[in-house]
Short mmCIF file of C-alpha atoms and ligand atoms in Angstrom, two decimals:
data_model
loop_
_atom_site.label_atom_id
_atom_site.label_comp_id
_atom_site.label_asym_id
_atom_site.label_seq_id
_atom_site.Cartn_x
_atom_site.Cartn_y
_atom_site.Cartn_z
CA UNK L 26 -6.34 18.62 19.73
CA UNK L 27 -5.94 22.28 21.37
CA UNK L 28 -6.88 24.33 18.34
CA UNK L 29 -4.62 27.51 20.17
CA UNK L 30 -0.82 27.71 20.02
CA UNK L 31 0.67 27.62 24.00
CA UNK L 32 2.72 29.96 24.99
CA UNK L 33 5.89 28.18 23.82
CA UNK L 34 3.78 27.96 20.25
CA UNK L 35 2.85 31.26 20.22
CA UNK L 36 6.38 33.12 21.19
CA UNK L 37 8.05 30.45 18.44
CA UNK L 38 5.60 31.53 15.82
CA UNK L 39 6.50 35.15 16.92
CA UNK L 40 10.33 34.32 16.24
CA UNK L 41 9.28 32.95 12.47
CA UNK L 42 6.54 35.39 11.67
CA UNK L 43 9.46 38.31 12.62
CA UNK L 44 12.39 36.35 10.72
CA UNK L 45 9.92 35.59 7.57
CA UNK L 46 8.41 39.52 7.71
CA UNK L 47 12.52 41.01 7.91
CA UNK L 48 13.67 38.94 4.82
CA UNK L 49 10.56 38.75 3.13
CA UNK L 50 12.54 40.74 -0.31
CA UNK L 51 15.24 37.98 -0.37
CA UNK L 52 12.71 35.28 0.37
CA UNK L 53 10.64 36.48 -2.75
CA UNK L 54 7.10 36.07 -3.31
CA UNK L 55 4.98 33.24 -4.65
CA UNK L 56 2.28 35.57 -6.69
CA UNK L 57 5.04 36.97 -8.64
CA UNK L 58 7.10 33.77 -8.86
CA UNK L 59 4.21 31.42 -9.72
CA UNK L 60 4.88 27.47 -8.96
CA UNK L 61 8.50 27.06 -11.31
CA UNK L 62 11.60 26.45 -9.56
CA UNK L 63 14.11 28.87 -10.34
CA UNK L 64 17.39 26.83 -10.04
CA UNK L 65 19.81 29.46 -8.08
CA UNK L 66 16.74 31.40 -6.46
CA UNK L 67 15.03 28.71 -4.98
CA UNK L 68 18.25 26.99 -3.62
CA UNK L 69 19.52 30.42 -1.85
CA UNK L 70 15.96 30.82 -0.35
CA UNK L 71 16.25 27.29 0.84
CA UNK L 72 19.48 27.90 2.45
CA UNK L 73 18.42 31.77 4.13
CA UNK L 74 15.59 29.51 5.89
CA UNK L 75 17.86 26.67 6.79
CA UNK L 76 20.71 28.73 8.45
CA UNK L 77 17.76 30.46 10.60
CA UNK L 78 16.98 26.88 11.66
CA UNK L 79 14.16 26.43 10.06
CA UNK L 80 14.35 23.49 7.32
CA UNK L 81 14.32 20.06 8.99
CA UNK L 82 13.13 20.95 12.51
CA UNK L 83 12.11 17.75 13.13
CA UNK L 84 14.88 15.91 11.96
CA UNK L 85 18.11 14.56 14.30
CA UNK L 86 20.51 17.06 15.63
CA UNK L 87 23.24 14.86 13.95
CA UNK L 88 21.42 15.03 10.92
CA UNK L 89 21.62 19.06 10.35
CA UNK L 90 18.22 19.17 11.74
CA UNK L 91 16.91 20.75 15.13
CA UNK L 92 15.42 17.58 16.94
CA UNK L 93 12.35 19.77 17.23
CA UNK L 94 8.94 19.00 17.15
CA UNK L 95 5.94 18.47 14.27
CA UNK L 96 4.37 21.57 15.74
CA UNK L 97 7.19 23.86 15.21
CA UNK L 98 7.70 22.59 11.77
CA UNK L 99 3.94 22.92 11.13
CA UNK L 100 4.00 26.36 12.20
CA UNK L 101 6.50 27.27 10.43
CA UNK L 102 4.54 25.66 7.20
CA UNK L 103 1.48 27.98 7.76
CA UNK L 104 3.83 30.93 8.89
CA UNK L 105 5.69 30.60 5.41
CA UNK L 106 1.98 29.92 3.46
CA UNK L 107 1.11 32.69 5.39
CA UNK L 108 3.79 35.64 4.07
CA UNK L 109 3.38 34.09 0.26
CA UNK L 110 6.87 32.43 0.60
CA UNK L 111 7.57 30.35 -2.26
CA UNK L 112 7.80 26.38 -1.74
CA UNK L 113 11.13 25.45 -1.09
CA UNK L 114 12.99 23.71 -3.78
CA UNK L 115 13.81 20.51 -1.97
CA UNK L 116 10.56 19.39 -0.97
CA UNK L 117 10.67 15.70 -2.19
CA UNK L 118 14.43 15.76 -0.58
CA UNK L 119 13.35 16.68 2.62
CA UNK L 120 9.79 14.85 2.96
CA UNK L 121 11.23 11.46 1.17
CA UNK L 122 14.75 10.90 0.26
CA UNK L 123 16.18 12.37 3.03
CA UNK L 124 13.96 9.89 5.56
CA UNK L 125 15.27 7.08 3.22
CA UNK L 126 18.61 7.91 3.84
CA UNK L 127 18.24 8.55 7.55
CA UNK L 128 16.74 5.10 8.07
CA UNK L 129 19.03 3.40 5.63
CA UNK L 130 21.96 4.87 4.69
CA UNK L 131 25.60 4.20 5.83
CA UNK L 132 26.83 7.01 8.59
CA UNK L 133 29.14 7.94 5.38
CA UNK L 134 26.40 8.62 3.60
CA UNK L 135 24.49 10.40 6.36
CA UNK L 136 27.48 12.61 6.97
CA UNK L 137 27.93 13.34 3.25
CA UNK L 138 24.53 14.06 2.05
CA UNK L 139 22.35 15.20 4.83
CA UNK L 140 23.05 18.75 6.00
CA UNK L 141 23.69 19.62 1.93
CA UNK L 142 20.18 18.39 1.24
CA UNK L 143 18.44 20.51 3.85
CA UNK L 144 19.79 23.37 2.98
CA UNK L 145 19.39 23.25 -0.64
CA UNK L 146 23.02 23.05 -1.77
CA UNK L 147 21.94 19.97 -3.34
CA UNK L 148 18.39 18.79 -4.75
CA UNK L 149 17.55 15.60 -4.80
CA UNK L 150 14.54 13.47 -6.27
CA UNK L 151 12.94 10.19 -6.41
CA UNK L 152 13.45 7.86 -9.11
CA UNK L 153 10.51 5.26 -8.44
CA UNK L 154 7.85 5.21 -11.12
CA UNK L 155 8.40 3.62 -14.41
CA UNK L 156 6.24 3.80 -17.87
CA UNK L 157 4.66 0.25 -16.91
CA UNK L 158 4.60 0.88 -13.10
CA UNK L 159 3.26 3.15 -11.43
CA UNK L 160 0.84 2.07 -8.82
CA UNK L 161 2.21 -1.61 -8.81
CA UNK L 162 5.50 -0.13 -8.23
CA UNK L 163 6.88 -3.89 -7.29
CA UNK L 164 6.78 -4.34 -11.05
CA UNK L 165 9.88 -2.07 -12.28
CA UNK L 166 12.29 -3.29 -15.03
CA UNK L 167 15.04 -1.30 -14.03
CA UNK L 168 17.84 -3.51 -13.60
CA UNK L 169 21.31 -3.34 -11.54
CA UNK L 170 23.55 -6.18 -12.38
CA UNK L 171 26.74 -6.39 -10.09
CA UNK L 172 30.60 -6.60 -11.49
CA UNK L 173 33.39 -8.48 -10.32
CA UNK L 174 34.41 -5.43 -8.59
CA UNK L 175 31.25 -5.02 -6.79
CA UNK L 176 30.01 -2.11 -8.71
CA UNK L 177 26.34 -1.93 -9.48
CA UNK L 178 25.83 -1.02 -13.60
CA UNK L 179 21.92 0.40 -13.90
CA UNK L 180 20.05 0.22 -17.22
CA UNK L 181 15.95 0.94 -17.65
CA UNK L 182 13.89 4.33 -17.69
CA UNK L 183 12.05 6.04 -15.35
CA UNK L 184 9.13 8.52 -15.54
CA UNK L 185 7.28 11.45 -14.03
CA UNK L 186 10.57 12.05 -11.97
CA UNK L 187 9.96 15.19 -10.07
CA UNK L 188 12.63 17.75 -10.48
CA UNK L 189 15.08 15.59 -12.09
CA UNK L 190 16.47 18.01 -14.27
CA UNK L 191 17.62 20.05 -11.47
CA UNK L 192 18.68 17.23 -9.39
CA UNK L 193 22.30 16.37 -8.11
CA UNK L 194 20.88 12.89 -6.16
CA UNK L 195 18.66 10.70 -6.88
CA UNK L 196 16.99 7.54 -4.85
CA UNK L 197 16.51 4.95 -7.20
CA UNK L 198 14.82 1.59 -6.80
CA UNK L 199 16.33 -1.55 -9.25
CA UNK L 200 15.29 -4.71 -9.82
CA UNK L 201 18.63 -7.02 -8.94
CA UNK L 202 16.95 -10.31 -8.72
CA UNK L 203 14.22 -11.33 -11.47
CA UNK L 204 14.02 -14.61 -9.93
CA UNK L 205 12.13 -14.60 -6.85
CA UNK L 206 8.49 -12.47 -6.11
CA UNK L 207 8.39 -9.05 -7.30
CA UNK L 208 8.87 -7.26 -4.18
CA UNK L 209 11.97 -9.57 -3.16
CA UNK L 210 14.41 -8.54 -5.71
CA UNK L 211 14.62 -5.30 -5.56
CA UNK L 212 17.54 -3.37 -4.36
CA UNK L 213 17.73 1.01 -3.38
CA UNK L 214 20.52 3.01 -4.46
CA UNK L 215 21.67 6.97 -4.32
CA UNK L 216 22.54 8.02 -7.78
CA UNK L 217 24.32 10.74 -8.98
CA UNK L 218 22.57 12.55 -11.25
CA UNK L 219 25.09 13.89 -13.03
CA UNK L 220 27.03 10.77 -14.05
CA UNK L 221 27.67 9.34 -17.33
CA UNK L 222 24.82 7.50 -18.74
CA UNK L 223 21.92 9.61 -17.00
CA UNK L 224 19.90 11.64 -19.27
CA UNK L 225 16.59 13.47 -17.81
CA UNK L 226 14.34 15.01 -20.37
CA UNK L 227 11.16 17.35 -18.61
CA UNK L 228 7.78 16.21 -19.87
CA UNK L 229 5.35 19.32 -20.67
CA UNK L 230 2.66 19.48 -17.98
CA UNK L 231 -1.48 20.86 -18.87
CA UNK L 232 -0.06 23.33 -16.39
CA UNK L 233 2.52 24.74 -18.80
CA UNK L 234 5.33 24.08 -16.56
CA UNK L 235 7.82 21.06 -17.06
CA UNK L 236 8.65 20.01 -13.71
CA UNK L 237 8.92 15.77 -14.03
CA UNK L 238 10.53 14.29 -16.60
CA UNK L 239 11.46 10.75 -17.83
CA UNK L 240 14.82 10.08 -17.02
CA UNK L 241 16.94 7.13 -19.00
CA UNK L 242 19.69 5.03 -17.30
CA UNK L 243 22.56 3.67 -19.51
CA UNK L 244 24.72 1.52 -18.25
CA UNK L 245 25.34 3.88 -15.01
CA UNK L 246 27.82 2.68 -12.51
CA UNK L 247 27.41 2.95 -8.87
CA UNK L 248 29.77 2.08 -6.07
CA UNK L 249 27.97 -0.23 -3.64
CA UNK L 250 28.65 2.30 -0.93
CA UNK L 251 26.25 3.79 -2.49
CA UNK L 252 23.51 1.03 -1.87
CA UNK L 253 20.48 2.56 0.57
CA UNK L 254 19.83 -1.04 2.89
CA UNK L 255 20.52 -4.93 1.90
CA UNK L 256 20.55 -6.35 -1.76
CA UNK L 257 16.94 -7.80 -2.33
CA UNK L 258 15.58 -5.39 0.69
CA UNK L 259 14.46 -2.64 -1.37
CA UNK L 260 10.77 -2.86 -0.92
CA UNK L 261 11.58 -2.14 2.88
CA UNK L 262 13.72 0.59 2.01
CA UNK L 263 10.96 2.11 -0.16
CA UNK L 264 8.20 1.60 1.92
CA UNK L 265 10.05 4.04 4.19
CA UNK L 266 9.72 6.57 1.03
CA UNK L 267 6.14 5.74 1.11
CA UNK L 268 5.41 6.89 4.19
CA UNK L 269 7.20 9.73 4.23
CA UNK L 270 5.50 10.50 1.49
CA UNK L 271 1.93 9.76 2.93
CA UNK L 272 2.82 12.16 5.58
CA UNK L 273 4.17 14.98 3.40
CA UNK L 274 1.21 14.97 1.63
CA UNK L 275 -1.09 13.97 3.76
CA UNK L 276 -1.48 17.55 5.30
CA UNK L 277 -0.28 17.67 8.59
CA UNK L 278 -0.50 21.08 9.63
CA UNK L 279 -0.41 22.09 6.36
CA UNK L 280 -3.80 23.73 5.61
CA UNK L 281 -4.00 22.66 1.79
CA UNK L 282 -7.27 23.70 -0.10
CA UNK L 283 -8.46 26.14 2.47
CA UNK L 284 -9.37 29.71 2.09
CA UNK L 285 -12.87 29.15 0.70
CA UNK L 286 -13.26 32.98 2.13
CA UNK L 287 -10.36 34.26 -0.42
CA UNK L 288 -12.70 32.80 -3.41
CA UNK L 289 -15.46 34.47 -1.84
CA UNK L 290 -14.01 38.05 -1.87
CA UNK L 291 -12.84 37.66 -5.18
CA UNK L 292 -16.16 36.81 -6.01
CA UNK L 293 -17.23 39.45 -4.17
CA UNK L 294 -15.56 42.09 -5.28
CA UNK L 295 -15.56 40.96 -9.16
CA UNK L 296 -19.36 39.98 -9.37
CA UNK L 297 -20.88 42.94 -7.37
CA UNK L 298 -24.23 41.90 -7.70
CA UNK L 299 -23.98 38.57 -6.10
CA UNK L 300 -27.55 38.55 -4.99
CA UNK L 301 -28.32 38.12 -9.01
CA UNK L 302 -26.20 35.49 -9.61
CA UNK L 303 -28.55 32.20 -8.36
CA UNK L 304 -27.41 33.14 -5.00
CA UNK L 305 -29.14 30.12 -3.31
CA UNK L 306 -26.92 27.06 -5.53
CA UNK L 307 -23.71 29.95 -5.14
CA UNK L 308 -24.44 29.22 -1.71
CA UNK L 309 -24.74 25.78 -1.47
CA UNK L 310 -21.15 25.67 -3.81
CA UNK L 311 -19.34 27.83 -1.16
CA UNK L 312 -20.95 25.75 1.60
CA UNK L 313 -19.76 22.77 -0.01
CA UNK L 314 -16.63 23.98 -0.75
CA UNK L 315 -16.40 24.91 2.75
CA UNK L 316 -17.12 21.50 4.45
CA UNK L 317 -14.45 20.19 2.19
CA UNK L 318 -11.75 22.52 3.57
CA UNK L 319 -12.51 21.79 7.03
CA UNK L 320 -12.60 18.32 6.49
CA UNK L 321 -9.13 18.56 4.99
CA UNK L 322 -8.01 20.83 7.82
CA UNK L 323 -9.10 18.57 10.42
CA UNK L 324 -7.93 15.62 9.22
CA UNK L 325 -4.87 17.24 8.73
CA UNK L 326 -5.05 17.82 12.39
CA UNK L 327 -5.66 14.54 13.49
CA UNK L 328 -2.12 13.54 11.43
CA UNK L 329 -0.42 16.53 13.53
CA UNK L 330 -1.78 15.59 16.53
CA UNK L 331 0.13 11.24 16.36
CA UNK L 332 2.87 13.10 15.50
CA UNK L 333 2.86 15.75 18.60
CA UNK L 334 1.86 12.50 20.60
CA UNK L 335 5.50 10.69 19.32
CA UNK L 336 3.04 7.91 17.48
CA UNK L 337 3.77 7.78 13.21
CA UNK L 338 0.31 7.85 11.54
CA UNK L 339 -0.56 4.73 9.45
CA UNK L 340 -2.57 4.50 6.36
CA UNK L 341 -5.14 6.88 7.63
CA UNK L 342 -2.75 9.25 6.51
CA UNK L 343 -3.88 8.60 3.15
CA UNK L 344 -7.55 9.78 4.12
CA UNK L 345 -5.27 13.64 4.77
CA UNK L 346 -4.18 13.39 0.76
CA UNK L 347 -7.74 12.21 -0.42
CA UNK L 348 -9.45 15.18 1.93
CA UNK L 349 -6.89 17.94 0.58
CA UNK L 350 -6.75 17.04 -3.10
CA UNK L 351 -10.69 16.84 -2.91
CA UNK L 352 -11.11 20.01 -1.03
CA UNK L 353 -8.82 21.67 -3.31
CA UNK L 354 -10.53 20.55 -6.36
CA UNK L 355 -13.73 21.54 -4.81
CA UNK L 356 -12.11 25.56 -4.38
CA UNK L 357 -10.33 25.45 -7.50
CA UNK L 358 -13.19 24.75 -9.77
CA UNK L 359 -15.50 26.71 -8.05
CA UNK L 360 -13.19 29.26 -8.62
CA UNK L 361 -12.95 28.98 -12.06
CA UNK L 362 -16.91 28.54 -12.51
CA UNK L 363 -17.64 31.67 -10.45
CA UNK L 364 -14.59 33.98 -11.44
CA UNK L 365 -14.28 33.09 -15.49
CA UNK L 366 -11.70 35.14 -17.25
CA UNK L 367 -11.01 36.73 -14.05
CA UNK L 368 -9.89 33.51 -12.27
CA UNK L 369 -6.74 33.81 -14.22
CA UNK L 370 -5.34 36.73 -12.44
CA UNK L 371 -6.78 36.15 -9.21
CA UNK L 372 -3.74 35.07 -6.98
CA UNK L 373 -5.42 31.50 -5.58
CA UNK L 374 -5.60 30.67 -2.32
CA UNK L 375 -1.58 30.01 -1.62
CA UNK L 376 -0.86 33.48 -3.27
CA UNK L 377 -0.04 31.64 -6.42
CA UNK L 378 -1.46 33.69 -9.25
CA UNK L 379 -4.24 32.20 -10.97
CA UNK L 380 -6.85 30.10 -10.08
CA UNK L 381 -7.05 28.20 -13.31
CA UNK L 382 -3.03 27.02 -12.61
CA UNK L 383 -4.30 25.37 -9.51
CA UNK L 384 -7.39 23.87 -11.31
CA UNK L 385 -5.19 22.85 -14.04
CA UNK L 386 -2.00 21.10 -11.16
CA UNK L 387 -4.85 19.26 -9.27
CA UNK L 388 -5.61 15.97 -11.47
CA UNK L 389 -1.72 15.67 -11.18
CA UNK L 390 -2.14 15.78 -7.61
CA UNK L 391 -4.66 13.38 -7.30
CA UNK L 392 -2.10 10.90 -8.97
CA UNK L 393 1.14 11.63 -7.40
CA UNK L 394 1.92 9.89 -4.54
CA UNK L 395 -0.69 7.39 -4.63
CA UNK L 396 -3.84 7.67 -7.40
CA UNK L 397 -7.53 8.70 -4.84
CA UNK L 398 -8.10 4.88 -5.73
CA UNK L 399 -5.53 2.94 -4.74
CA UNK L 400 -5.59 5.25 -1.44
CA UNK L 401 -9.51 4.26 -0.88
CA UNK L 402 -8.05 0.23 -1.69
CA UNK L 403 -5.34 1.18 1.31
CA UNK L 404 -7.91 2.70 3.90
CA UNK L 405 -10.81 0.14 2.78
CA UNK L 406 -8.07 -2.72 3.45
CA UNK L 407 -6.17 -1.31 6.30
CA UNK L 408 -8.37 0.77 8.17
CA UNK L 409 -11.60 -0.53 7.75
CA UNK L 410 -10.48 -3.93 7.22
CA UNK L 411 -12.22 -4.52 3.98
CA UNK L 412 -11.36 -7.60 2.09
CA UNK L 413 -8.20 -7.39 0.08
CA UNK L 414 -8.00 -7.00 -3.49
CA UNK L 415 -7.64 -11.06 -4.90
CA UNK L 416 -3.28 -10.80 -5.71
CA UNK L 417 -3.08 -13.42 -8.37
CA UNK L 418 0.91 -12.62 -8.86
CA UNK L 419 1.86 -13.06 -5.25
CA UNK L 420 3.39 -16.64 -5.46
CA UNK L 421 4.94 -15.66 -8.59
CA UNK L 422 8.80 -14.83 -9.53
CA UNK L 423 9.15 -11.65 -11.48
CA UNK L 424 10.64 -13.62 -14.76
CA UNK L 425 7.47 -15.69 -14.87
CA UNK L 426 5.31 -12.66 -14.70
CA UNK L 427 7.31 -10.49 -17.50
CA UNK L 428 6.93 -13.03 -19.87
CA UNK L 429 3.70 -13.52 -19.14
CA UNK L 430 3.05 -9.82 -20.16
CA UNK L 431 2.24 -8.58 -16.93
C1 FAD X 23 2.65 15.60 -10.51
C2 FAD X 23 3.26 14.23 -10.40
C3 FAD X 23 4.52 14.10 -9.84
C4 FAD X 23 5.11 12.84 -9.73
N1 FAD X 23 6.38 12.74 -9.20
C5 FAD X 23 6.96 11.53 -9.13
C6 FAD X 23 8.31 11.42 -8.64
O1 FAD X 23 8.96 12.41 -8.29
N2 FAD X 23 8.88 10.18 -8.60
C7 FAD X 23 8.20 9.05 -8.99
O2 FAD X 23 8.77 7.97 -8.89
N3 FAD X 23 6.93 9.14 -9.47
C8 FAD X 23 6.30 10.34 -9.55
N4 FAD X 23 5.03 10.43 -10.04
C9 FAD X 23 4.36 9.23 -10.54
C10 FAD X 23 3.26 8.71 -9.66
O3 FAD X 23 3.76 8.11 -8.50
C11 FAD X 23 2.43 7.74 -10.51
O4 FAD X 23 1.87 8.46 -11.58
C12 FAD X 23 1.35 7.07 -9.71
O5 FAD X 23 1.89 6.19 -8.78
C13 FAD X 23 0.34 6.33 -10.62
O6 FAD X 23 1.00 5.47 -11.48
P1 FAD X 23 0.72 5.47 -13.07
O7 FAD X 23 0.80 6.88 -13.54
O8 FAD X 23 1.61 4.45 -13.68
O9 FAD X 23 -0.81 5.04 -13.21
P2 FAD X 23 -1.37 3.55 -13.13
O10 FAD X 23 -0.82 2.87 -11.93
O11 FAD X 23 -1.14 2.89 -14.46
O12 FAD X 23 -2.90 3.81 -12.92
C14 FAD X 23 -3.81 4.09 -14.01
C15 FAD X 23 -5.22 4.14 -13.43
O13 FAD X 23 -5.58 2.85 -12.86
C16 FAD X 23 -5.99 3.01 -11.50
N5 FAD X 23 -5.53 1.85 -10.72
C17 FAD X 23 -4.28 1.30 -10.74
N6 FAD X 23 -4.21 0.28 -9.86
C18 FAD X 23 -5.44 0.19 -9.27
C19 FAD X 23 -6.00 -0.68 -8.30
N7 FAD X 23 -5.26 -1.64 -7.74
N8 FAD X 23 -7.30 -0.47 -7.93
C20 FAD X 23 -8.04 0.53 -8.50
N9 FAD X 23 -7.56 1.37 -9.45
C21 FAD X 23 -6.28 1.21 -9.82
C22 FAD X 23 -5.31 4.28 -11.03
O14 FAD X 23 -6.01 4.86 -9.94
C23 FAD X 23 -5.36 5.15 -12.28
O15 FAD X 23 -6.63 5.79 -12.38
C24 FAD X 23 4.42 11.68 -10.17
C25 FAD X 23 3.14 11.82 -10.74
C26 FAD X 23 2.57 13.08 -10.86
C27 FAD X 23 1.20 13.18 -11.47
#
């Protein structure tokens, strides 16, 4: 990978830095914002950006995006990082519904939800997990149970739901056939999240913020236009979710964890007398620290460059998640160590204030999206070709194995 924007890079960077540095007052300003969403805020930021052009570069022309390329959207990323713009609101909408519905969705449903979603007039979330699957994901009780009139009626619970509250749409996986293997009978719909029957209640994070929430599903009704791929085909239909989601997180261009250097003035300018302060293990902390972040950033890298290339990274993009949560950690707690009280008013290395928020978002981090272990059981199976985990349940129907307790 050429570490240096070309010319094209470096005059589009040019545009966004100018565009992000003229609105900066509208576009607000993470330190002073922190990490909640502010409902109206957030959505009017996301739509400023999007009728510049740039939400959804990468996506189809016919989709409301740009058809541009990974590196313009990753520039954009560390241009926005950069001027201490929020996050956008729609994050989860954009990185994995959206995909979802791109790659599965009617051209109805293209037409009516796509261009709304990137530019924040409506939020949407994903409606996966459940209280007794999280990881084994194939195991959801959900059901949807079809009427005469071919309407889908939904009934089960849901948890950890990012955003939900705030949501207008939903994707939301279902189990419609108990009978045959777990990952057979399952079927993806869009929901509405504001019909009758859906209630989403925010769970209180260590972080102090309520962002997920469980979110219960009585007796909902959905049209079967509203069914994302075939009945029984929802495992294929998530699996495109999944890795979406992989490569949201996974870093690409993104350059999560780093800015050992902002610890290190805070440090700095905090503990004057560094010298005093067991310089030589401070040293090997930062160092460490360090070598984290650039493993994160280069790995990160590697993602950006298969996607530049046209290729869609495989399960090594789970090693971009595992090096940015760990680098991350690595910052945050170092942070926290070196800065005490102080951490919590130093703005972090995003510009978010406080050190101890990040410290305190990260074990969530290292779950969401995948847990570190079940991404180290992906990349020992599928990239280093590792033996697989023994999969007692595979020749199993779902029935046999919810009664057997599993
Ligand atoms: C901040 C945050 C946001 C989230 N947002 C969403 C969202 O928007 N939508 C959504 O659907 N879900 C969301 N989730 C849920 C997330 O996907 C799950 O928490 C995650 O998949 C883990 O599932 P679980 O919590 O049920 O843990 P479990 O799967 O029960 O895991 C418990 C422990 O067992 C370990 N473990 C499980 N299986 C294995 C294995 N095969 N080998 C080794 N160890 C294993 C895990 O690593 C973990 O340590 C979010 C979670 C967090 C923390």
């Amino acid at each position: 990978m050429d570490f240096d924007d070309t010319p094209d890079e470096a005059a589009w960077r040019a545009e966004v830095r100018a565009f992000l540095a003229e609105h900066k007052a509208e576009l607000g300003d993470r330190a002073e914002e922190g990490r909640a969403f502010d409902n109206e805020v957030s959505r009017r930021r996301q739509a400023l950006l999007y009728d510049a052009g740039y939400v959804g570069v990468t996506w189809p022309v016919e989709a409301g995006g740009r058809g541009g390329t990974p590196m313009q959207q990753a520039i954009i990323d560390q241009e926005v990082a950069r001027a201490g713009i929020p996050a956008l609101i729609n994050l989860i909408g954009i990185g994995m519904c959206g995909p979802t519905v791109i790659g599965h969705g009617s051209d109805d449903q293209k037409d009516r939800y796509l261009r709304r979603l990137l530019r924040g007039d409506d939020v949407w979330c994903q409606l996966f997990s459940e209280p007794a699957s999280g990881s084994d994901l194939a195991a959801l009780r959900t059901r949807a149970v079809q009427d005469e009139q071919g309407d889908w009626h939904v009934t089960g619970q849901k948890v950890w739901t990012t955003l939900a509250h705030l949501s207008d749409y939903g994707i939301l996986l279902t189990r419609t056939d108990p009978d045959v293997a777990k990952h057979r009978g399952l079927t993806m719909f869009v929901v509405d999240m504001k019909a009758p029957g859906v209630t989403a209640r925010p769970l209180r994070q260590m972080t102090g913020g309520a962002e997920f929430n469980e979110v219960f599903f009585d007796d909902v009704v959905i049209r079967d236009s509203e069914r994302l791929g075939d009945v029984g085909d929802g495992w294929r239909v998530a699996l495109t979710t999944l890795m979406s989601e992989r490569l949201t997180l996974g870093g690409g261009g993104s350059d999560i964890g780093a800015n050992v250097e902002k610890v290190a003035e805070h440090v700095a300018s905090r503990i004057g007398a560094l010298a005093e302060v067991r310089q030589a293990l401070v040293r090997q902390d930062f160092a460490r620290s360090y070598v984290a972040t650039l493993g994160a950033r280069y790995t990160g890298y590697r993602l950006l460059t298969a996607l530049s290339r046209g290729t869609f990274p495989g399960p090594e993009a789970s090693a971009g998640k595992l090096a940015g949560t760990r680098a991350a950690r690595e910052l945050a707690d170092l942070a926290v160590r070196l800065l005490g009280d102080d951490a919590v008013y130093a703005a972090d290395a995003a510009g978010n204030a406080g050190w101890q928020m990040l410290q305190a978002g990260l074990p969530g981090m290292a779950i969401a999206g995948g847990t570190n272990e079940v991404l180290r059981n992906i990349i020992g199976e599928r990239v280093l070709g590792l033996p697989p985990e023994p999969r007692a349940d595979k020749d199993k129907t779902f029935r046999e194995l919810a009664a057997a307790g599993a």
